[in-house]
Structures are given as structure tokens and as C-alpha cells.
Coordinates of C-alpha atoms in Angstrom, one line a residue:
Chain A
X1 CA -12.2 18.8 38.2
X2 CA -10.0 17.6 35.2
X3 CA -11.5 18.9 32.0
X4 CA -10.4 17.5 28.9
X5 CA -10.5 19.4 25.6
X6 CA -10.5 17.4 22.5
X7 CA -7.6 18.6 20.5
X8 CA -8.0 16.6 17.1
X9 CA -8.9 20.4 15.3
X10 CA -10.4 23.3 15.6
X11 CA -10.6 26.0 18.6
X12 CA -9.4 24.5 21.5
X13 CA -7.0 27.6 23.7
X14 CA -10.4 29.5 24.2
X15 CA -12.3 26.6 25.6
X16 CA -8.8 25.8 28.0
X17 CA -8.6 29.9 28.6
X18 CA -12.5 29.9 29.5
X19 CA -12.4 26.7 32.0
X20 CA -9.1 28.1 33.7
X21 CA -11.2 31.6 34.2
X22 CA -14.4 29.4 35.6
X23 CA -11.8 27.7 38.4
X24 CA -11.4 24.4 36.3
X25 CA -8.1 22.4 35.7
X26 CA -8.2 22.0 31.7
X27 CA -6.1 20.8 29.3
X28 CA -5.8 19.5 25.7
X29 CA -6.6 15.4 24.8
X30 CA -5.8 13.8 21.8
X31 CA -5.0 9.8 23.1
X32 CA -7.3 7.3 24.5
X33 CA -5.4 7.4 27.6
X34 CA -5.6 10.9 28.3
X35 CA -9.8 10.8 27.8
X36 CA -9.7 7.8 30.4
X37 CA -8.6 10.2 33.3
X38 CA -10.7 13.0 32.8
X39 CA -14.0 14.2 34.6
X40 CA -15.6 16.1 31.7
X41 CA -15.2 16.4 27.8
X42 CA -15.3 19.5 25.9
X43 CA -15.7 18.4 21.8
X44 CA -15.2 21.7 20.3
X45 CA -15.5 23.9 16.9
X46 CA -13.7 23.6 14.0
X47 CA -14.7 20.9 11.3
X48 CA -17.0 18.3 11.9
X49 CA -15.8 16.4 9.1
X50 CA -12.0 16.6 10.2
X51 CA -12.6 15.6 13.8
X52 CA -14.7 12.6 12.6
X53 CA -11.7 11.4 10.4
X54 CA -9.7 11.9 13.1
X55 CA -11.6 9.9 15.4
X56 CA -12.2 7.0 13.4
X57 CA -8.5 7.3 12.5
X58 CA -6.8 7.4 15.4
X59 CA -9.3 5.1 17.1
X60 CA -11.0 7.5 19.9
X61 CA -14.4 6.6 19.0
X62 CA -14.6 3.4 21.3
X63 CA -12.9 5.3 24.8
X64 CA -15.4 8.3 24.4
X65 CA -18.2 5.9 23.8
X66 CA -17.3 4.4 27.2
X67 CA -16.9 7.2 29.2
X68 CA -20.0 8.4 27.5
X69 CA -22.1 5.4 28.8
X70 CA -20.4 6.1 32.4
X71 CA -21.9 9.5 33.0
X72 CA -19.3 11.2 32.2
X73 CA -20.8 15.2 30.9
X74 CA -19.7 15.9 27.3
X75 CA -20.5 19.3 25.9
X76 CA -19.6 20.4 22.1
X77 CA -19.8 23.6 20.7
X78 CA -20.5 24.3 16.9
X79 CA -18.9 21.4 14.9
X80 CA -19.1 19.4 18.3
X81 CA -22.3 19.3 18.4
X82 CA -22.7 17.8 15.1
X83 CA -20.4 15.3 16.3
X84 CA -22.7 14.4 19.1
X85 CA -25.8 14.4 17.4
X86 CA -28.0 11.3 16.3
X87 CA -28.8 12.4 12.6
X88 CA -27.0 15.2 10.6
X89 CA -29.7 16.7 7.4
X90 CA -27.9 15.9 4.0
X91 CA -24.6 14.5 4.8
X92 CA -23.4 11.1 5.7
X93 CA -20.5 11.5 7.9
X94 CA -19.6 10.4 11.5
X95 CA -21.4 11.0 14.7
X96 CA -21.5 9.6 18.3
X97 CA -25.5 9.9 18.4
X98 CA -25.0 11.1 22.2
X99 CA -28.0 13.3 21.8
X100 CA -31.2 12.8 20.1
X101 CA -31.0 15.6 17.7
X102 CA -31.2 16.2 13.5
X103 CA -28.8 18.6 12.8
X104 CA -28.8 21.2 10.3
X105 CA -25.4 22.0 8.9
X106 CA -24.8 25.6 7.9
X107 CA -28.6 26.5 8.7
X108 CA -27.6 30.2 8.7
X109 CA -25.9 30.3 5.4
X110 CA -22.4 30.9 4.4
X111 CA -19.8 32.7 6.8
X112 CA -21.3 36.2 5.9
X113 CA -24.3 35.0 7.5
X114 CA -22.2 34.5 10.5
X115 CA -23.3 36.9 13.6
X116 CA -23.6 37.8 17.1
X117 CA -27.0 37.5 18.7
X118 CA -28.2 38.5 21.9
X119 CA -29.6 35.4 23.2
X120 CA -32.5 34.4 25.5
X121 CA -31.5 30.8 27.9
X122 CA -33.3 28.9 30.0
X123 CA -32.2 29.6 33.5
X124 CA -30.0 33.0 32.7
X125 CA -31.6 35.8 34.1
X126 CA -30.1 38.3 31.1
X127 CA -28.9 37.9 27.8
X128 CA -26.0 35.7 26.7
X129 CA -24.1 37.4 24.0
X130 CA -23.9 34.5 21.4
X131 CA -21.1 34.5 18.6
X132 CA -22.3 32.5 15.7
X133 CA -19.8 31.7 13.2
X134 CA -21.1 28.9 10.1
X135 CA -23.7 27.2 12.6
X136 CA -25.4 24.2 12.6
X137 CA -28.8 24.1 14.1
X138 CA -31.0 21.4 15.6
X139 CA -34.3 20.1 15.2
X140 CA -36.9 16.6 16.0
X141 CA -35.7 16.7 19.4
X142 CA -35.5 13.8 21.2
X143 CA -38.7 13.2 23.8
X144 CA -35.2 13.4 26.8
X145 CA -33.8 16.4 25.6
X146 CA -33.8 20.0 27.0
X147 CA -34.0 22.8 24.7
X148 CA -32.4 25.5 26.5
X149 CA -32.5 28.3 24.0
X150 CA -33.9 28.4 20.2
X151 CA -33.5 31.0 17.3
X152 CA -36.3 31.0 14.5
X153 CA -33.4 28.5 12.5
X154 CA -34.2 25.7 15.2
X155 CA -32.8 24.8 18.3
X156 CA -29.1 26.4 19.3
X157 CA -28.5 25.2 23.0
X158 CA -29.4 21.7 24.3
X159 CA -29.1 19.1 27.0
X160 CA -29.7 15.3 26.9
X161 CA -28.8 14.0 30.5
X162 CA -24.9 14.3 30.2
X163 CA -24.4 15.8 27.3
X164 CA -24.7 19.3 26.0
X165 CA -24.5 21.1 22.8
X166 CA -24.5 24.8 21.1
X167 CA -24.5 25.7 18.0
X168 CA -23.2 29.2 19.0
X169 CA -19.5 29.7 20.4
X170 CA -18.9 31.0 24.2
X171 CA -15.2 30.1 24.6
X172 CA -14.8 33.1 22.0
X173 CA -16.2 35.6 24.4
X174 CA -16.0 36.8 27.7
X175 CA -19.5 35.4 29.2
X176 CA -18.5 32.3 31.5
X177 CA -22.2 31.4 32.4
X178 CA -22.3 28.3 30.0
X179 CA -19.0 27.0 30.8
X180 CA -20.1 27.2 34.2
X181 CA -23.3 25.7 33.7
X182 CA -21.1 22.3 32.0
X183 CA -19.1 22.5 35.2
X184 CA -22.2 22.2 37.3
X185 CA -23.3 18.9 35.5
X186 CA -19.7 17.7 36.2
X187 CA -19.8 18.6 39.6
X188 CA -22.7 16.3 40.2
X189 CA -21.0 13.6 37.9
X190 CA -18.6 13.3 40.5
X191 CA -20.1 13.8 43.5
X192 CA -23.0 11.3 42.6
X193 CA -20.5 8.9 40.4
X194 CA -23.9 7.6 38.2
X195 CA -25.4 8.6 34.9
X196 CA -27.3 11.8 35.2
Chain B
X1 CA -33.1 40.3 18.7
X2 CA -30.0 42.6 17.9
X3 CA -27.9 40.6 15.1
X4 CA -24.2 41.8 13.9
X5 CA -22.6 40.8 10.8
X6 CA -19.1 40.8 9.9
X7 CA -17.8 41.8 13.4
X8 CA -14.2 41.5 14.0
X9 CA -15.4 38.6 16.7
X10 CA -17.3 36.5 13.6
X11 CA -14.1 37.2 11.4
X12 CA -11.2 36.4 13.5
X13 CA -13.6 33.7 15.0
X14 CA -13.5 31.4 11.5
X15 CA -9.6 31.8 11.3
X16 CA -9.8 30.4 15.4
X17 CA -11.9 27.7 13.6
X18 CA -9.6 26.5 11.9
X19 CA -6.2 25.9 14.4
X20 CA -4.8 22.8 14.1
X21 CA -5.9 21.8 10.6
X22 CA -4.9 22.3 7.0
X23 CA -6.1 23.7 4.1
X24 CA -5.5 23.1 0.9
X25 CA -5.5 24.4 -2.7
X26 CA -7.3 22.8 -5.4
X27 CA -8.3 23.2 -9.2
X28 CA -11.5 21.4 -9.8
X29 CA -14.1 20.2 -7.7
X30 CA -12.9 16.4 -7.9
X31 CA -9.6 18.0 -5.9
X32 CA -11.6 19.8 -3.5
X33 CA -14.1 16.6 -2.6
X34 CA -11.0 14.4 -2.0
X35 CA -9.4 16.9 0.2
X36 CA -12.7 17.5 2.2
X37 CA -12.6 13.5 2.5
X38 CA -9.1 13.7 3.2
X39 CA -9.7 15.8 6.2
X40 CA -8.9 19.4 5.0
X41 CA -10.7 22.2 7.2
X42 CA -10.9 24.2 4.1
X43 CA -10.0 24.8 0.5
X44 CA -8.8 27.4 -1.5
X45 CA -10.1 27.5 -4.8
X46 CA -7.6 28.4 -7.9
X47 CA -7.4 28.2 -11.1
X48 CA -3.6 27.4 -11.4
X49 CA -1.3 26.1 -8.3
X50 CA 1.4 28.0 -7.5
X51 CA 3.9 25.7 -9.1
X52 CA 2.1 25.9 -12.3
X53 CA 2.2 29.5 -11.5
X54 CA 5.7 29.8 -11.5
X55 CA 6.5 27.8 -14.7
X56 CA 4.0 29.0 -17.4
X57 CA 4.7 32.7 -16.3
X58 CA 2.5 35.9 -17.3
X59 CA -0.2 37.7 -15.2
X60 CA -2.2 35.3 -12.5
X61 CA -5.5 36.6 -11.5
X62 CA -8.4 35.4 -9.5
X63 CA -10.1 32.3 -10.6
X64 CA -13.1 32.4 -12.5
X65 CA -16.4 32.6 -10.1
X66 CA -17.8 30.1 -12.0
X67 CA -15.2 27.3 -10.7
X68 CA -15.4 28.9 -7.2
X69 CA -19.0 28.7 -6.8
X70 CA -19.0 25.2 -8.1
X71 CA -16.6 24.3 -5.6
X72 CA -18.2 25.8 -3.3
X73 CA -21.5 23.4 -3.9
X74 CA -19.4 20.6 -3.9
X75 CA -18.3 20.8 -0.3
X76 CA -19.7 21.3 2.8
X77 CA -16.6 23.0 4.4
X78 CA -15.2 26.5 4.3
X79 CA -14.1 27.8 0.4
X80 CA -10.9 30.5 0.7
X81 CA -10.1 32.0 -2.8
X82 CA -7.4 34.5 -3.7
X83 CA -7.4 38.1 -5.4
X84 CA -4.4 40.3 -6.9
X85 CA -3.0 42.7 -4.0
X86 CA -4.8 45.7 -4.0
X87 CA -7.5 44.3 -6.2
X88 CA -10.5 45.5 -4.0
X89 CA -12.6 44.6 -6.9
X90 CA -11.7 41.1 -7.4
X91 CA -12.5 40.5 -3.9
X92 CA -16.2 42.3 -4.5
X93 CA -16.7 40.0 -6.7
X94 CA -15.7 37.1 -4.1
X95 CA -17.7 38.3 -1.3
X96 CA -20.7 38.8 -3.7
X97 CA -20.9 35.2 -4.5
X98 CA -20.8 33.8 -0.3
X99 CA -16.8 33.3 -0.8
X100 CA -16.3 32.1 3.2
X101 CA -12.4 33.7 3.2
X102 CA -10.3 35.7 0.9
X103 CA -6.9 35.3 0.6
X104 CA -5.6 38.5 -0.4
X105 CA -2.0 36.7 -2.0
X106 CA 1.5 37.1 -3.8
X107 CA 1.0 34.3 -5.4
X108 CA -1.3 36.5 -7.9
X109 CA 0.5 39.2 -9.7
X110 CA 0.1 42.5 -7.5
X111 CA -2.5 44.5 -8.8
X112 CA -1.4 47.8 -6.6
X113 CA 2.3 48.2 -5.6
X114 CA 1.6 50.3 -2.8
X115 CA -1.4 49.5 -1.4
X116 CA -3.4 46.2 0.3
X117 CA -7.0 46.7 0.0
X118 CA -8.9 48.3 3.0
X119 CA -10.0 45.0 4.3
X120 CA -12.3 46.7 6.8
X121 CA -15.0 47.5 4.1
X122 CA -15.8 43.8 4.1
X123 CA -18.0 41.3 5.7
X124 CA -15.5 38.4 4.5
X125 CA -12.8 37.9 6.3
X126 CA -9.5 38.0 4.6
X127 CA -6.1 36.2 5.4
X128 CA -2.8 37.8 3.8
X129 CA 1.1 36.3 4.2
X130 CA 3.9 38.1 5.8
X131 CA 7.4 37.8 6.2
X132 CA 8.2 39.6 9.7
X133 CA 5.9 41.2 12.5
X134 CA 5.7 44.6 10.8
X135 CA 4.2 42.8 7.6
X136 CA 1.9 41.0 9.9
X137 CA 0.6 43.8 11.7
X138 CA 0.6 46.1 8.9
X139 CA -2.4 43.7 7.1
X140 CA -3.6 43.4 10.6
X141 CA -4.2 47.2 10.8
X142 CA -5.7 46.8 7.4
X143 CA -8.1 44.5 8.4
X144 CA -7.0 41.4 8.2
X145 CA -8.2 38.3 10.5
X146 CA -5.6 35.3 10.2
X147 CA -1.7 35.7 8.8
X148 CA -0.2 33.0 7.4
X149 CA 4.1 32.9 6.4
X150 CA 4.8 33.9 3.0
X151 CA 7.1 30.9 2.3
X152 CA 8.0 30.7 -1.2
X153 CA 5.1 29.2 -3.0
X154 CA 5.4 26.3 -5.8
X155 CA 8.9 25.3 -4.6
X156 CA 8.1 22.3 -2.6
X157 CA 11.1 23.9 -0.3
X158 CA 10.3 24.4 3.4
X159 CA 13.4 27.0 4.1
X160 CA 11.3 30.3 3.2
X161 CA 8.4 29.2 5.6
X162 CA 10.8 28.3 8.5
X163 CA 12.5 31.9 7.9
X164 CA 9.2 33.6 8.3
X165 CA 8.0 31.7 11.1
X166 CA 11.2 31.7 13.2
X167 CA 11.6 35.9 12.3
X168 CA 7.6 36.7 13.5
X169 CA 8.2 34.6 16.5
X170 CA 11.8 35.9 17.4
X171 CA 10.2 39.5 17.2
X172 CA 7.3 38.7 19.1
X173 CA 9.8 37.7 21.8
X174 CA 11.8 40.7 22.0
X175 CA 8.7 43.2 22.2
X176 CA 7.5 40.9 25.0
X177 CA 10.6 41.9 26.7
X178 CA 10.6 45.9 26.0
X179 CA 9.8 48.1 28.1
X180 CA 6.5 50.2 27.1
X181 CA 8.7 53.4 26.6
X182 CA 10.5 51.7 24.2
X183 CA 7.5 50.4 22.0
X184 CA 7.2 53.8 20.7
X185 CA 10.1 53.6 18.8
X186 CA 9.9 50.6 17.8
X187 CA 6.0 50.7 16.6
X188 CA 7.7 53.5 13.9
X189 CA 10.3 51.2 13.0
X190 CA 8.0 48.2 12.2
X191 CA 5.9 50.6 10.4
X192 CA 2.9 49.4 12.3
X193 CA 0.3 50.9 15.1
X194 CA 1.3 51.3 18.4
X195 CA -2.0 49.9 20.1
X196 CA -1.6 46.8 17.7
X197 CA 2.3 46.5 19.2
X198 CA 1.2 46.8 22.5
X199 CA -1.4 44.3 22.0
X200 CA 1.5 41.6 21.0
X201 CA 3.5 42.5 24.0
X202 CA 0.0 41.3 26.1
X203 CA -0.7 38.6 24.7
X204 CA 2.8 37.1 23.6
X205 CA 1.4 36.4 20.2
X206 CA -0.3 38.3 17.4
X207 CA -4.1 39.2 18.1
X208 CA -5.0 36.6 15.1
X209 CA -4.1 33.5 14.3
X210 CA -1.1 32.5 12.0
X211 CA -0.6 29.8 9.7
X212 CA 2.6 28.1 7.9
X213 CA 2.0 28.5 4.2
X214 CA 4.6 28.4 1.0
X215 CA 7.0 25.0 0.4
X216 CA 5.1 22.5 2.8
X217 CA 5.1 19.2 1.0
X218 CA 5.1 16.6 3.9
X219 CA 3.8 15.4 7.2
X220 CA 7.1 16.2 8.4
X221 CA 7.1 20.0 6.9
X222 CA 3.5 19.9 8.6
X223 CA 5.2 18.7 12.1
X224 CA 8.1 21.2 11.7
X225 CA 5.9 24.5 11.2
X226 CA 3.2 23.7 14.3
X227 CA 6.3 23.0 16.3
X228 CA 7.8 26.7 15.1
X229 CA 4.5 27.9 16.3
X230 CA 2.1 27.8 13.4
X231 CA -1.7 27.8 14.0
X232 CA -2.0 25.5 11.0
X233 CA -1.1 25.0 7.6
X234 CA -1.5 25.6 4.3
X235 CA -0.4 23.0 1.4
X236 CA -0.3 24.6 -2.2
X237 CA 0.9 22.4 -4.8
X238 CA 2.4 19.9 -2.3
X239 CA -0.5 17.4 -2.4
X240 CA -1.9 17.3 -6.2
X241 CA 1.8 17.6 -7.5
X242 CA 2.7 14.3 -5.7
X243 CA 1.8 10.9 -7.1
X244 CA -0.6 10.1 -4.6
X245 CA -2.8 13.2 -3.4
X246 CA -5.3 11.3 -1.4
X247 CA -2.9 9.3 1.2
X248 CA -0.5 12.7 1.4
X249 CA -3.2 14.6 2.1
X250 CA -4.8 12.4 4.8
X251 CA -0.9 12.4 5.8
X252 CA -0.5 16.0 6.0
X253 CA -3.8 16.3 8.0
X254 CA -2.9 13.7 10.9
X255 CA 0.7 15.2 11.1
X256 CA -0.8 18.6 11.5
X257 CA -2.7 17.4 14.3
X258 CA -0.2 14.7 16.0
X259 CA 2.7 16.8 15.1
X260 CA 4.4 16.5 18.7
X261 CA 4.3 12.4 18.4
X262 CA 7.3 11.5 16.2
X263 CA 6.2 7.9 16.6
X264 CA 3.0 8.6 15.1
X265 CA 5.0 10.6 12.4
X266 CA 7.0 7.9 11.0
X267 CA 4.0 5.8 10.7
X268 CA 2.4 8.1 9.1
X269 CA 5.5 9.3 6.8
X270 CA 5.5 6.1 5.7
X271 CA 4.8 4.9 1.3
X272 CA 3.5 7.9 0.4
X273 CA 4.7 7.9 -2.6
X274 CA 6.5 10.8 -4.7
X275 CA 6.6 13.9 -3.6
X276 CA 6.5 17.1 -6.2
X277 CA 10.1 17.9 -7.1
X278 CA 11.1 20.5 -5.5
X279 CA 12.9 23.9 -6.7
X280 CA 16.5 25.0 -4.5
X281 CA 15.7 28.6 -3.2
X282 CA 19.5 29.5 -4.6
X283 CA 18.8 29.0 -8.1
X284 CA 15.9 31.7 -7.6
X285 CA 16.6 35.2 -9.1
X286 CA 14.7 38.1 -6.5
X287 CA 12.4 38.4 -10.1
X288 CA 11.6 35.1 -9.1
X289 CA 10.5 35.3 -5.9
X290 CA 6.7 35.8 -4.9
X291 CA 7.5 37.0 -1.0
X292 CA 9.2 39.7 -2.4
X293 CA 6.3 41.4 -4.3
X294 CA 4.8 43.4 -1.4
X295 CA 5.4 44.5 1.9

């Protein structure tokens, strides 16, 4: 499994560091051609409004729309998953729309507001230690998507068939459950070779 | 629900946020909204750039909260500010208005010549320059959760940055290569905690992340630094002292990004108009020099 990282911004070492751990091959993309030959996408924190520059800059959009629409399993973490949502609360910026989800931007406040939760997930038996750092949340979700864990601020961990979002950020701690659990929707990306 | 504020995780975790992009320092909150559109990751909020600084002369202090917070309404991405060294008070006030980063800098005049402020008292996360690993890991032990190079600020002159950069990763090097015995000695050289040492002979780098600041003034100082190993990069006075601040910027932020792509580079180097004139580190007295007003 070939797992590419998008490297426009932002924290992209601990995602690489975390897929290595979960038995992945990862590694940074930043060209069209490198997001054609990978199996998986990982969009992931930093600034939404730097990546989306980037993307319309450097001309990205169109390649990860197209692998988008071919299955392929995109998660984003944080500012990713602004990226990927259909409608962002307040701000007119860019976004792929891969998930049908209103995002609120900074819906816990400023970064003193940041925190670590322990959080309650669909389909983990214990806690997942969550790290929250300037965090968007979501809300209206989409009648197709999953919510997979929620906070009283709104929805924090989501699915819409290939794609997958949280607010919080995993690759900064030690817990490898929800790279694993992007891994697992690649997995079947490849073995079935059609849109999930 | 158990909930922690202000954890060393949250702090270091907003520095990680920001690898591979640049932030910038600007005046008024037109400056800040171009360099949010421009692509910055964050701004620094300042009353005066360094440059300006450096020519009108007497005592520099922390901007007044009333430009910071209106900054800080005017942009939806992180707001750094700076306070004197040492001025603990300056950065209550900072943290008590939701500042997202304090920069704890030289470029201020030094409000305490011995001592940084005990950054561990706060919930904000502060970033301070350094020079050499023991500076770094000095503000590390004081609480610090992102380093960036010293440079020489408000030169437009790259050399001071490279000189940081290249001595923090040279010394990085050679404790990856001691032996742990010999750590001891040199943790009381550097001036700096053992367990912190020992920590940068693990992981090959320093436990936070580390950013090119001071002199950086084009895509190509940008594409220089993250090739020397920066995290990311600062730019002072290079963008609103040059003739065209919006194209430089969006320059500076592609560079910082593509800075391995030299073909990429030159198309991007390209027309960008004047850049601020810059200041020859020779024809600086040591009274001149910012880097050299703390350790």
C-alpha cells in the first residue's frame, strides 16, 4: 500500500512516521504525477487557506478530483478536513466538497482553547486520546455520512464512502487505531478496485 | 470527558502545524489580510518591522493590544506577537487577549539581561531565536515550543541565518555521534540539560521544530534555509519593504514549499520587482547587532 501525504504545508513527518509504524509504505506528494500512483491520500494539518492556494496554484485540484471519483480513500486531519468539506461557515475559500459536511472553523476558540480529550469512537472499544489543536468542527451532515465520534462543538470524526475526516490530530500521538482504520478502507480499495 | 489545556503536546503541536510554510510580519491589518491571501500560515503582529527598528533607534516594545486584537479579527489564521526578553508581563498581557503564539524576540530591546521568562507558566506557546544548540535548548528547557535562527533582522542579508542554521545542524551532528559518557560533559558545556541533550542524540534533531528567521528576502533565501534544514520561515521586513508585497509574498510561500524544484524556482523568481535594500553584515558595529543581545 503506497500512501501519499500531501506535502503542500503543514504537518506531514507525523502522518509518514504514523503510516510506517501501522506497516504502510508512505511518503510525501507534492506533483500531479506523484498523486497518480498512489493507493490512498492523507490531506493533512496545517492551514487550510495555504494548502488551497497551493492547490489552485500549482494545479493539483483536477488529479485529486480524479482519483477522488475513482475510489481512491482520502482522509484529512484538521485543516484537511476543511479542505474536503462541501461548505466552510463564514469564509469563502477553497474546498474539494468530498464530504457532505458544513465546517466550523476554529469552533473551539483560539489556540488556548486547544486541548487533549479523551474521546469516545464508533467501533473503538476504549478511548482514543485526541489532541485538538485550533479545530474545526462539523455539522448538517450529509444523509451518506458516518459520524464516528462527536464532542458537544459538533461532529469531530467522519466518513463519506472514501473519504474521511477529523478535526482532532492522531499522527501527533502514539494511538495508531485511526490510521489503521484509513488503511483498512484502502485495503478494500484495492482489493475490490471500485468506489466504496 | 477529561480535557487538558496548554499541554506540551497542544503547544509543540501548533509550531508542527506550521512546517513548511511561512509567516510573516505585518503592521496593520491591510498587511496581515494580503499575507493570509498570499498564503502565509501565520502572522506576527508589530508595530514597527525590524528594519524600521534598526534605523529610527530607541527602545522597541510590544505592540499595542489594540492593533494585535484587531489583527487578530481580521484573519482567520494563527496571530504570533512579540514581547521584550524577560518581559513576563508583556506576554500576560498577550495571552490575556487569545494571542495564538508569542515570540519572545531580540528584535525588542531586552527587558532582562539575564533571564528569558519562565515560559512554562503559560498556556501560549512561545517561539524564541537562537544562534547555536545550547541557545536552542536553553529556551527549550525554559519552555519553549518552536526555535527559529536569530539571523540578523532588518538587513535583508541571508549570511546570519545560514550561520545559525548550519552551526545548530553541525552540532546536532556531532552529539549524534558521541558516545553517552561523553554527553555529560558536553551537556555542561552547552549550558543546557542533559535529558534535553540526550533527547537530540535520539532523535537527530531538536525535540521542536525550527524555523529560518532574520535576512530572508527572497524565494531563493526561502529555498536555501529549508534546504539547510529549516522547518519553515519567517520573513520580517523582506515582503512590505519590497515594491511589490503581494507577488513576493505568494513567491516566498511557493518557494517555501517547492524549495527542492529549481525549475519551479526560477519561475517563480521571476518580475518580482525590487527587493528591500539590503544592509552588509560588515558595516555592523556588535552595538548593532540584535543576535547579540541575549544568550
Amino acid at each position: 500500500m503506497k500512501i501519499g501525504v500531501l506535502a503542500l504545508q503543514g504537518a506531514v513527518s507525523e502522518h509518514i512516521d504514523m503510516l510506517k509504524r501501522a506497516g504502510a509504505e508512505a511518503f510525501p506528494v507534492r506533483k500531479k504525477e506523484e498523486i497518480e500512483k498512489i493507493d490512498g491520500l492523507i490531506v493533512p494539518g496545517g492551514e487550510s487557506t495555504t494548502m488551497g492556494r497551493l492547490i489552485k496554484a500549482f494545479e493539483l485540484e483536477e488529479t485529486i478530483r480524479k482519483r477522488f471519483s475513482e475510489g481512491m480513500p482520502i482522509y484529512g486531519t484538521c485543516a484537511g478536513m476543511i479542505l474536503l468539506s462541501s461548505e466552510i461557515e463564514g469564509f469563502d475559500q477553497f474546498k474539494f466538497g468530498f464530504i457532505h459536511l458544513t465546517i466550523v472553523r476554529n469552533a473551539f476558540g483560539r489556540q488556548v482553547d486547544s486541548k487533549e480529550i479523551d474521546l469516545t469512537v464508533k467501533g473503538f472499544d476504549t478511548p482514543f486520546h485526541a489532541i485538538f489543536i485550533r479545530a474545526p468542527v462539523g455539522k448538517n451532515p450529509g444523509a451518506n455520512v458516518k459520524v464516528l465520534s462527536e464532542v458537544p462543538e459538533g461532529i469531530v470524526f467522519a466518513r463519506e464512502n472514501n473519504v474521511l475526516v477529523s478535526a482532532f490530530h492522531p499522527e501527533l500521538g502514539t494511538d495508531l487505531r485511526v490510521h489503521q482504520y484509513f488503511l483498512d478502507m484502502v485495503r478494500k480499495f484495492l482489493t475490490n478496485k471500485e468506489v466504496l | 470527558m477529561e480535557e487538558k489545556y496548554g499541554t506540551v503536546k497542544v503547544k509543540r503541536g501548533l509550531a508542527e502545524m506550521l512546517k513548511g510554510g511561512v509567516i510573516m510580519d505585518v503592521t496593520t491589518v491591510e498587511q496581515a489580510k494580503i499575507a493570509e491571501a498570499a498564503g502565509a500560515v501565520a502572522v506576527m503582529a508589530l508595530e514597527r518591522i525590524p528594519a524600521d527598528i534598526r534605523k529610527e533607534g530607541g527602545v522597541a516594545r510590544m505592540a499595542d493590544p489594540k492593533l494585535v486584537k484587531d489583527i487578530m479579527n481580521a484573519v482567520s489564521i494563527p496571530v504570533m506577537a512579540k514581547v521584550r526578553i524577560g518581559h513576563f508581563a508583556e506576554a500576560q498581557i498577550l495571552e490575556a487577549i487569545g494571542i495564538d503564539f508569542i515570540d519572545e524576540s531580540e528584535v525588542l530591546t531586552p527587558a532582562d539581561e539575564v533571564h528569558h521568562i519562565n515560559k512554562w507558566n503559560f498556556k501560549v506557546p512561545f517561539v524564541c531565536g537562537a544562534r547555536n544548540l545550547g541557545e536552542a535548548l536553553r529556551r527549550i528547557a525554559e519552555g519553549a515550543a518552536m526555535i527559529r535562527t536569530k539571523g540578523e533582522p532588518g538587513t535583508g542579508n541571508i549570511v546570519e541565518a545560514v550561520r545559525h542554521m548550519r552551526i545548530v545542524m553541525d552540532e546536532i551532528r556531532k552529539v549524534q555521534n558521541m558516545a553517552e559518557e561523553e554527553l555529560y560533559v558536553e551537556a555542561k558545556e552547552l549550558r543546557v540539560p542533559f535529558d534535553l541533550l540526550k533527547e537530540v542524540k535520539e532523535l537527530g534533531r531538536l525535540p521542536v521544530v525550527n524555523f529560518a528567521a532574520g535576512g530572508i528576502a527572497t524565494p531563493a533565501d526561502a529555498s536555501l534555509m529549508m534546504q539547510l534544514g529549516a522547518d519553515g520561515i519567517f520573513v520580517g521586513s523582506g515582503i512590505f519593504k519590497s515594491s511589490n508585497p503581494k507577488k513576493r509574498a505568494e513567491a516566498i510561500v511557493a518557494a517555501t514549499t517547492y524549495y527542492d524544484d529549481p525549475k519551479i524556482l526560477a519561475k517563480i523568481s521571476e518580475d518580482l520587482g525590487e527587493e528591500m535594500p539590503g544592509i552588509d553584515i560588515r558595516d555592523l558595529t556588535d552595538k548593532d547587532k540584535m543576535q547579540l543581545r541575549s544568550e
